[in-house]
GROMACS .gro file of N, CA and C in nm:
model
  390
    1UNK      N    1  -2.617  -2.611   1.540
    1UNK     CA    2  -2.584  -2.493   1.617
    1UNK      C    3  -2.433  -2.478   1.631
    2UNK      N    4  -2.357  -2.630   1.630
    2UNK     CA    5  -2.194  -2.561   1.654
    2UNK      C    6  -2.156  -2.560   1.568
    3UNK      N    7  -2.197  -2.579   1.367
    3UNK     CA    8  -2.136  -2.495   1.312
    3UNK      C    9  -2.166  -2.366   1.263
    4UNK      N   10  -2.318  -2.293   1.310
    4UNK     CA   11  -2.324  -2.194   1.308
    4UNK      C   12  -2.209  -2.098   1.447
    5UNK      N   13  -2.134  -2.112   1.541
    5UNK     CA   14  -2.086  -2.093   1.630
    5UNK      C   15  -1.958  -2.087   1.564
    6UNK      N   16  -1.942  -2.169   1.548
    6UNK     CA   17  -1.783  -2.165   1.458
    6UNK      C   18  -1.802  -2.056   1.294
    7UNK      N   19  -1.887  -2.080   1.234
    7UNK     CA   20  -1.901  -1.996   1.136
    7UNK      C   21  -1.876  -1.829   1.182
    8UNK      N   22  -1.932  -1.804   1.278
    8UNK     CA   23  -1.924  -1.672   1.350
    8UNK      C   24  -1.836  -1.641   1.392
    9UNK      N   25  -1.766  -1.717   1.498
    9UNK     CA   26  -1.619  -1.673   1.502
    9UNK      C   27  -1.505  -1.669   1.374
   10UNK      N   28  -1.529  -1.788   1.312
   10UNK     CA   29  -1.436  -1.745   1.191
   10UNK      C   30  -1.465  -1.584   1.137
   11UNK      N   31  -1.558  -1.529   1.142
   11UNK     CA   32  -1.561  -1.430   1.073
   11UNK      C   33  -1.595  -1.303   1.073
   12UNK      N   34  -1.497  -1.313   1.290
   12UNK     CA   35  -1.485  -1.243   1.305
   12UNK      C   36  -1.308  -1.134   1.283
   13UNK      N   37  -1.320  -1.022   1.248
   13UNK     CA   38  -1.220  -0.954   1.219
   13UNK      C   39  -1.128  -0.991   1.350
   14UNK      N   40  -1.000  -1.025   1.244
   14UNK     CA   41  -0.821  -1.053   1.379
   14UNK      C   42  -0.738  -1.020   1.311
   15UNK      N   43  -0.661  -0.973   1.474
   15UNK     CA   44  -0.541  -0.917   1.383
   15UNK      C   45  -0.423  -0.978   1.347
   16UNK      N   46  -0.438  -1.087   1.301
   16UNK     CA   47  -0.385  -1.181   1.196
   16UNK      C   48  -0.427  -1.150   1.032
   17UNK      N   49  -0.522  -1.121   1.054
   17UNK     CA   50  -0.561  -1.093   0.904
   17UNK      C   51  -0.521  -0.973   0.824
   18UNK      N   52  -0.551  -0.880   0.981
   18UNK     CA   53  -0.518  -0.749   0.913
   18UNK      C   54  -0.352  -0.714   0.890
   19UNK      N   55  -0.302  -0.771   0.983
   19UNK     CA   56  -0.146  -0.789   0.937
   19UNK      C   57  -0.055  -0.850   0.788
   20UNK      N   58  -0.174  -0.954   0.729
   20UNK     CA   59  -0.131  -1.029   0.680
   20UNK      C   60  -0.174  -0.906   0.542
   21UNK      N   61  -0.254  -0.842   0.573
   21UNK     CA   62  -0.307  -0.762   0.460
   21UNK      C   63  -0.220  -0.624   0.441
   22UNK      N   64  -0.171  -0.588   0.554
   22UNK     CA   65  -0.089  -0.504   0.539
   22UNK      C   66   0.022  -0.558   0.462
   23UNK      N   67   0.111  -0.672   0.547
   23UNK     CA   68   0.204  -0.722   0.443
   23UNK      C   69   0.214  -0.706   0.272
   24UNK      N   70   0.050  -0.756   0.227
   24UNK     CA   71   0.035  -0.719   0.109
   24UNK      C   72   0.076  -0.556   0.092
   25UNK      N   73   0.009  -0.500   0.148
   25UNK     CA   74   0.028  -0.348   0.122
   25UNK      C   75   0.148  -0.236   0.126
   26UNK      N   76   0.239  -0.329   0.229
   26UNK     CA   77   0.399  -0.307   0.207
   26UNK      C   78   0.450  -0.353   0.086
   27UNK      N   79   0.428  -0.496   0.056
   27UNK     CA   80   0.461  -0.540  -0.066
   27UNK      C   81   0.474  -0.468  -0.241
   28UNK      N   82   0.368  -0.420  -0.243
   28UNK     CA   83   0.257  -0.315  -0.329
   28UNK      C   84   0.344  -0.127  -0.328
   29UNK      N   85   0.391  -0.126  -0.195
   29UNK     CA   86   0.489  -0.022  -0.193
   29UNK      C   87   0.588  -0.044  -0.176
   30UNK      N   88   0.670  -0.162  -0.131
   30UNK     CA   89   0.788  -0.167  -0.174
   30UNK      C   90   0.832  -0.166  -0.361
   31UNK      N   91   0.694  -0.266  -0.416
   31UNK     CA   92   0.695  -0.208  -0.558
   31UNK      C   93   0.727  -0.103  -0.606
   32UNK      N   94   0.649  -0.031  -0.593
   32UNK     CA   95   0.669   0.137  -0.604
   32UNK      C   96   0.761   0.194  -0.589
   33UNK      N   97   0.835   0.162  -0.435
   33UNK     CA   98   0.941   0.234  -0.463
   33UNK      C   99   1.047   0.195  -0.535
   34UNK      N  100   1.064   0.082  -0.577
   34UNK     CA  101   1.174   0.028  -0.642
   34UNK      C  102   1.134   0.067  -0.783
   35UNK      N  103   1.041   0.034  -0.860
   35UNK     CA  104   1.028   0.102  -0.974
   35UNK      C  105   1.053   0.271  -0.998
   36UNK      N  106   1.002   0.325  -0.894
   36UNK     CA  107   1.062   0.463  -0.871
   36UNK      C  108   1.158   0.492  -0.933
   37UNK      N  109   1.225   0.385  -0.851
   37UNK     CA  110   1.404   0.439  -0.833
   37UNK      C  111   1.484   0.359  -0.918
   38UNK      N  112   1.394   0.261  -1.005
   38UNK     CA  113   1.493   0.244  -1.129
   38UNK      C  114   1.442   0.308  -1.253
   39UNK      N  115   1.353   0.375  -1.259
   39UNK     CA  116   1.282   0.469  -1.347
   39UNK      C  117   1.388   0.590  -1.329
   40UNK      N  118   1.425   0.636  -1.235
   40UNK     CA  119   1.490   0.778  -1.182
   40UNK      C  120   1.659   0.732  -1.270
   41UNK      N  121   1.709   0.651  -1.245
   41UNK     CA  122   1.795   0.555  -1.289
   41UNK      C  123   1.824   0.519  -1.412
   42UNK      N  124   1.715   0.528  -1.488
   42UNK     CA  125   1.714   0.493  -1.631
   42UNK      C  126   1.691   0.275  -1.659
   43UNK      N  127   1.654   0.257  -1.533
   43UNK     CA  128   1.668   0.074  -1.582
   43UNK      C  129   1.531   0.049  -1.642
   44UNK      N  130   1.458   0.134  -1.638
   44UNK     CA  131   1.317   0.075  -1.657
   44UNK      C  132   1.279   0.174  -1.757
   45UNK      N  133   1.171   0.151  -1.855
   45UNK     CA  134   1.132   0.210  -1.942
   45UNK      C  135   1.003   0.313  -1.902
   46UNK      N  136   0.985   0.440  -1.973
   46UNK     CA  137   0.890   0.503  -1.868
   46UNK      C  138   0.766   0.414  -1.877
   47UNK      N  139   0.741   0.362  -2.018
   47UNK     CA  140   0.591   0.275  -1.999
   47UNK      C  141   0.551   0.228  -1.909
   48UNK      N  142   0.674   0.112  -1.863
   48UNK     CA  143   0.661  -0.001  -1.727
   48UNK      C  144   0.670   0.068  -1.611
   49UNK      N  145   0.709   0.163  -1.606
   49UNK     CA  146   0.697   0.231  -1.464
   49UNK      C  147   0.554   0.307  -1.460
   50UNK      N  148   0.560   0.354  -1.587
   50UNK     CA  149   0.386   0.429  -1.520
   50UNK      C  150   0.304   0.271  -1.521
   51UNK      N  151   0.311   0.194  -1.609
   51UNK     CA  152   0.204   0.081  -1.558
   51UNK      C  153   0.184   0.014  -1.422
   52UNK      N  154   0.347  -0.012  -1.430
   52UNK     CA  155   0.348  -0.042  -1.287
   52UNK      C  156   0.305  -0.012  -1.158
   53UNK      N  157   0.278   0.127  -1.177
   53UNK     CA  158   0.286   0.266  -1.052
   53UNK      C  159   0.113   0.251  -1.072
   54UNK      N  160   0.066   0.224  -1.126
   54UNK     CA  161  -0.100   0.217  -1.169
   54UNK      C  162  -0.088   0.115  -1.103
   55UNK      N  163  -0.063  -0.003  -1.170
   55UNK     CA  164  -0.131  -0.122  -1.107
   55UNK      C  165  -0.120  -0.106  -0.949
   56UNK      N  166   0.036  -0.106  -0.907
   56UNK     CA  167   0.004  -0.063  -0.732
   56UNK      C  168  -0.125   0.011  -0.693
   57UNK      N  169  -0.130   0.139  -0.749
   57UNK     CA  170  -0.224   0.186  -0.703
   57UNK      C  171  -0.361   0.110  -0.741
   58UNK      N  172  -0.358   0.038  -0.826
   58UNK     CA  173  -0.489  -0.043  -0.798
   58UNK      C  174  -0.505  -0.156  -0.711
   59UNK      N  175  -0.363  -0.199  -0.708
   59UNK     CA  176  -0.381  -0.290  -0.599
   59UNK      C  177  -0.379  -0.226  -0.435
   60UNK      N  178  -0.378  -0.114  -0.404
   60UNK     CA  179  -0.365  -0.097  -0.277
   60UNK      C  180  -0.511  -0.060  -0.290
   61UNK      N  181  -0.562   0.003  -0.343
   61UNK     CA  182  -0.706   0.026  -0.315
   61UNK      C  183  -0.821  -0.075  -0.301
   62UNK      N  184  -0.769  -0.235  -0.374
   62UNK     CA  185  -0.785  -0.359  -0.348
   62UNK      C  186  -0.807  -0.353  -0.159
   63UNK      N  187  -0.668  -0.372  -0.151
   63UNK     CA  188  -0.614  -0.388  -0.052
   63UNK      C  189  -0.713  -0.279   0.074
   64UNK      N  190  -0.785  -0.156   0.070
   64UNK     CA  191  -0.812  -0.075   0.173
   64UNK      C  192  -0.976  -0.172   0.130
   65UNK      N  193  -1.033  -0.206   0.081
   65UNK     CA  194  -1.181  -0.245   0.037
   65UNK      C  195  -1.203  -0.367   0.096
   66UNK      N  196  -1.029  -0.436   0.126
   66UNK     CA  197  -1.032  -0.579   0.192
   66UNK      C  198  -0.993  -0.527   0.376
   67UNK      N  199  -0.934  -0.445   0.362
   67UNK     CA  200  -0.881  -0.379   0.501
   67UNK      C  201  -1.000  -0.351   0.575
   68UNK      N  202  -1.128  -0.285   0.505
   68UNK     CA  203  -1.221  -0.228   0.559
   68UNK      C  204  -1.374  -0.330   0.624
   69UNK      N  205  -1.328  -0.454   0.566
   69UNK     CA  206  -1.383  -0.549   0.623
   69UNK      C  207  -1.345  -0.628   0.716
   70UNK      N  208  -1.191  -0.628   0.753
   70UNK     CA  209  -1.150  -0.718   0.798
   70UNK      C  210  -1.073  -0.662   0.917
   71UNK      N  211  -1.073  -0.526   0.954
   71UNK     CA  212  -1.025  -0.431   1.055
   71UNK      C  213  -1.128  -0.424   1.155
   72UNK      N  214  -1.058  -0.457   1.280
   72UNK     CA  215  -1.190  -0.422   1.398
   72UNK      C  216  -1.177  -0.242   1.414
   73UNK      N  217  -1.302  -0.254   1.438
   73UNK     CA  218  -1.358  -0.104   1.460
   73UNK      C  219  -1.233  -0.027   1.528
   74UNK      N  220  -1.164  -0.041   1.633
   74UNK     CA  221  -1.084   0.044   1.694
   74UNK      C  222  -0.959   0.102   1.598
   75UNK      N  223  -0.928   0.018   1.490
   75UNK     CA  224  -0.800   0.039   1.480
   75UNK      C  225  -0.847   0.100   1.292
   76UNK      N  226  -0.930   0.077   1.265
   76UNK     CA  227  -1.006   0.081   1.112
   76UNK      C  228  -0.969   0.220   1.061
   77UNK      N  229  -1.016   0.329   1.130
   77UNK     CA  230  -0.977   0.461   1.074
   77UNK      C  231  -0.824   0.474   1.016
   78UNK      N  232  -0.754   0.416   1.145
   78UNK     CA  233  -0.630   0.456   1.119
   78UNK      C  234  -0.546   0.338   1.047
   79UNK      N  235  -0.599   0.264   0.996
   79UNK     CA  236  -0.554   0.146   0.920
   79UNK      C  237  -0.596   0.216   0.761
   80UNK      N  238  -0.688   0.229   0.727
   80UNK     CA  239  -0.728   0.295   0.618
   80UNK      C  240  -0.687   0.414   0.566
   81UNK      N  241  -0.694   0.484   0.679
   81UNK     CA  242  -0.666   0.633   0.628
   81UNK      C  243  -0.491   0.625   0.591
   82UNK      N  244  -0.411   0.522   0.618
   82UNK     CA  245  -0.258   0.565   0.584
   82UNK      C  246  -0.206   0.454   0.451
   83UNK      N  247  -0.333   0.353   0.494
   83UNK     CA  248  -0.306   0.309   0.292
   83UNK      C  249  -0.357   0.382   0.214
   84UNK      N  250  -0.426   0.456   0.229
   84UNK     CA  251  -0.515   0.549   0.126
   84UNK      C  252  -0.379   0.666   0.127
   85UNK      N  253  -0.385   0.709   0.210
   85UNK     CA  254  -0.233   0.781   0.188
   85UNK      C  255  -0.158   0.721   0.114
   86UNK      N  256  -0.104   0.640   0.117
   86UNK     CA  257   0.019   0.558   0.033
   86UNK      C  258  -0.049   0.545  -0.123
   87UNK      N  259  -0.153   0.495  -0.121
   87UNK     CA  260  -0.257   0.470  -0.283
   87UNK      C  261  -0.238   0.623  -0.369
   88UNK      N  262  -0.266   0.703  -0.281
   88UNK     CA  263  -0.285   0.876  -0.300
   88UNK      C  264  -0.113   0.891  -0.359
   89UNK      N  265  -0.017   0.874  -0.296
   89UNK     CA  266   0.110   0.910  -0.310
   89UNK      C  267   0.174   0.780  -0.437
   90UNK      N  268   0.148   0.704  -0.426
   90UNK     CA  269   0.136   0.629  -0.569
   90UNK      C  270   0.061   0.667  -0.671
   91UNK      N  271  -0.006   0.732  -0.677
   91UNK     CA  272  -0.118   0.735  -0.790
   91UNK      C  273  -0.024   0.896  -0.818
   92UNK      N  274   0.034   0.973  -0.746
   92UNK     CA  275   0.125   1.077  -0.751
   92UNK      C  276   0.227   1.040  -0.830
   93UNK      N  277   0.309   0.951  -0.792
   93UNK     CA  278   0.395   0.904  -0.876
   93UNK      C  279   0.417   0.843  -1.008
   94UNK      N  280   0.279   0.764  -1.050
   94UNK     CA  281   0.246   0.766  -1.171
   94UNK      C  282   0.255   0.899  -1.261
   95UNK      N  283   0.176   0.985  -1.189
   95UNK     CA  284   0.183   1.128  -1.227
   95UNK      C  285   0.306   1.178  -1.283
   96UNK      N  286   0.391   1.191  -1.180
   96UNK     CA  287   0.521   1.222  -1.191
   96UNK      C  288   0.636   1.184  -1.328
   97UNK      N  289   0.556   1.030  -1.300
   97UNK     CA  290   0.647   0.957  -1.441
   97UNK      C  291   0.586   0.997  -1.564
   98UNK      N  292   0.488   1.000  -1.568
   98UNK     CA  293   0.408   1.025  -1.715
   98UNK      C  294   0.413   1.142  -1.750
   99UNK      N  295   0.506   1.252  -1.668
   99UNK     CA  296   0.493   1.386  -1.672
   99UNK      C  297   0.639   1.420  -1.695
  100UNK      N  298   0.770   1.293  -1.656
  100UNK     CA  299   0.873   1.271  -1.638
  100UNK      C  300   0.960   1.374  -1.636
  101UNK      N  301   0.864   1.402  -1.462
  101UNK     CA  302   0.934   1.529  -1.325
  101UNK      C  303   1.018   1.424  -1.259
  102UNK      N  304   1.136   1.410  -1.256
  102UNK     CA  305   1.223   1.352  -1.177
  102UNK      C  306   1.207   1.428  -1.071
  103UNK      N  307   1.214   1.553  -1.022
  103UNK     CA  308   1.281   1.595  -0.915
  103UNK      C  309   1.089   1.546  -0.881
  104UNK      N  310   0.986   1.603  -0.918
  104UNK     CA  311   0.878   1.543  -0.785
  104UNK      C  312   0.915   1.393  -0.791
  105UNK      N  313   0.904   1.345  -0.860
  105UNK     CA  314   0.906   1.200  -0.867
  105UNK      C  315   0.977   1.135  -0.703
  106UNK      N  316   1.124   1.212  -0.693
  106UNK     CA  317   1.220   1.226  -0.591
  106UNK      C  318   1.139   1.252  -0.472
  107UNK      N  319   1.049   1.346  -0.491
  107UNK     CA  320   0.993   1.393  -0.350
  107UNK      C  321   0.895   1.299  -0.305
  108UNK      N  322   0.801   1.234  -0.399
  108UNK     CA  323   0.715   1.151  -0.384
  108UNK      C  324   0.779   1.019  -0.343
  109UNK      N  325   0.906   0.938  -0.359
  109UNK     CA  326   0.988   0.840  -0.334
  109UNK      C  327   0.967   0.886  -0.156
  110UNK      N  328   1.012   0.999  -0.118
  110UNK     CA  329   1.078   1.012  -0.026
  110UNK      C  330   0.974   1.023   0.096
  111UNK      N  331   0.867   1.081   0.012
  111UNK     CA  332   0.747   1.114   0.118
  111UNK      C  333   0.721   0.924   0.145
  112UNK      N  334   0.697   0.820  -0.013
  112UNK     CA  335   0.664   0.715  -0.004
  112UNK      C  336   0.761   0.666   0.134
  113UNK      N  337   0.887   0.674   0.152
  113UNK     CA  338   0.926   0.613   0.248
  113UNK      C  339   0.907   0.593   0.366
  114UNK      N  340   0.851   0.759   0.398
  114UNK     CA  341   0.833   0.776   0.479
  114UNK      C  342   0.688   0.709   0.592
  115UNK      N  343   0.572   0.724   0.441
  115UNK     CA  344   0.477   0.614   0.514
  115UNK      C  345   0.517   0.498   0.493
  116UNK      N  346   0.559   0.438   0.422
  116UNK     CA  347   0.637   0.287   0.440
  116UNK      C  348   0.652   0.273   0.560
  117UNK      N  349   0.723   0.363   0.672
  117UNK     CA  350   0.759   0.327   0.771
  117UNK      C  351   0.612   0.367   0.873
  118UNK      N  352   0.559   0.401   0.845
  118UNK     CA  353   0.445   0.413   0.907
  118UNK      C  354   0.356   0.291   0.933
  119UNK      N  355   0.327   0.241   0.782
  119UNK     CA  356   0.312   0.121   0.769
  119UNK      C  357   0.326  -0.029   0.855
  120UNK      N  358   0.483  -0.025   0.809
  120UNK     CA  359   0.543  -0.108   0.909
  120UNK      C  360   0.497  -0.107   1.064
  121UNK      N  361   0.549  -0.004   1.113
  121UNK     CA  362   0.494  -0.015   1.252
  121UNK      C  363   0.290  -0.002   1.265
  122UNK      N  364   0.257   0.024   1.182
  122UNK     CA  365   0.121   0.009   1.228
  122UNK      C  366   0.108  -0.192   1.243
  123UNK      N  367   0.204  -0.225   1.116
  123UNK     CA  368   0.173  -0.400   1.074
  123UNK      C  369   0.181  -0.443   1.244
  124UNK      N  370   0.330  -0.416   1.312
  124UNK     CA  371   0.345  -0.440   1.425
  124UNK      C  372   0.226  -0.419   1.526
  125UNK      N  373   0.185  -0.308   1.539
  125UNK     CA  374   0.059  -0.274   1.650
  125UNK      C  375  -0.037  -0.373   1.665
  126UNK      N  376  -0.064  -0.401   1.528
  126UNK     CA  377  -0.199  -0.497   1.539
  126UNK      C  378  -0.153  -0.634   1.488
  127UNK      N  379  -0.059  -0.698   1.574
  127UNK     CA  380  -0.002  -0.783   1.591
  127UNK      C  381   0.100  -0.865   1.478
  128UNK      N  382   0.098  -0.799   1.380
  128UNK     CA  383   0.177  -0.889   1.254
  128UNK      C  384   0.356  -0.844   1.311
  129UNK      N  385   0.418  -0.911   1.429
  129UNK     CA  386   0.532  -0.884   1.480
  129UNK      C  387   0.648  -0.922   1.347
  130UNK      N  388   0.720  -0.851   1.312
  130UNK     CA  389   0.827  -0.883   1.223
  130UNK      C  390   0.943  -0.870   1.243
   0.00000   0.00000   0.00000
């Protein structure tokens, strides 16, 4: 019985986890934007930037499939719904490059920053203090 007791609490959703998952998910967009902006730049080749800009976006959608298990109910909507935003605005920017629109490309950087910072402070809310 007490390691069914302990099994249960381990697995219950904290916000340790979900912080730690966000981290990933900043990580994943700090990618992004840096490839962005050496794509815009000329350091990077367009190949590696659209691959790159894919893989993020596959890894953040990773990232919302692990979020969605591991988010307590209160905070879940709004934990999801603004990586999916960010996945959405990456998967834009792929766009952008493979289409090689600098000026959206620019707008999509800028919008990206902007949930970046969204991000961040959500990491904070649910306890991942940085």
């Amino acid at each position: 019985m007490l390691i069914f007791t302990a099994t249960a609490c381990s697995a219950q959703p904290s916000s340790q986890q979900v912080a730690n998952e966000l981290k990933t998910v900043t990580s994943w967009t700090a990618t992004a934007h840096m490839v962005g902006n050496f794509w815009l730049e000329g350091k990077v080749p367009h190949a590696y930037a659209k691959q790159t800009l894919q893989t993020a976006q596959k890894k953040l959608q990773e990232e919302i499939d692990t979020l969605a298990e591991v988010t307590p109910a209160e905070n879940k909507k709004t934990v999801i719904d603004r990586v999916k935003m960010l996945r959405e605005t990456v998967g834009q920017m792929a766009k952008t490059v493979d289409q090689k629109d600098r000026n959206a490309l620019t707008k999509s950087i800028e919008q990206l920053s902007n949930q970046e910072q969204a991000i961040h402070n959500l990491e904070k809310a649910v306890g991942g203090q940085s």
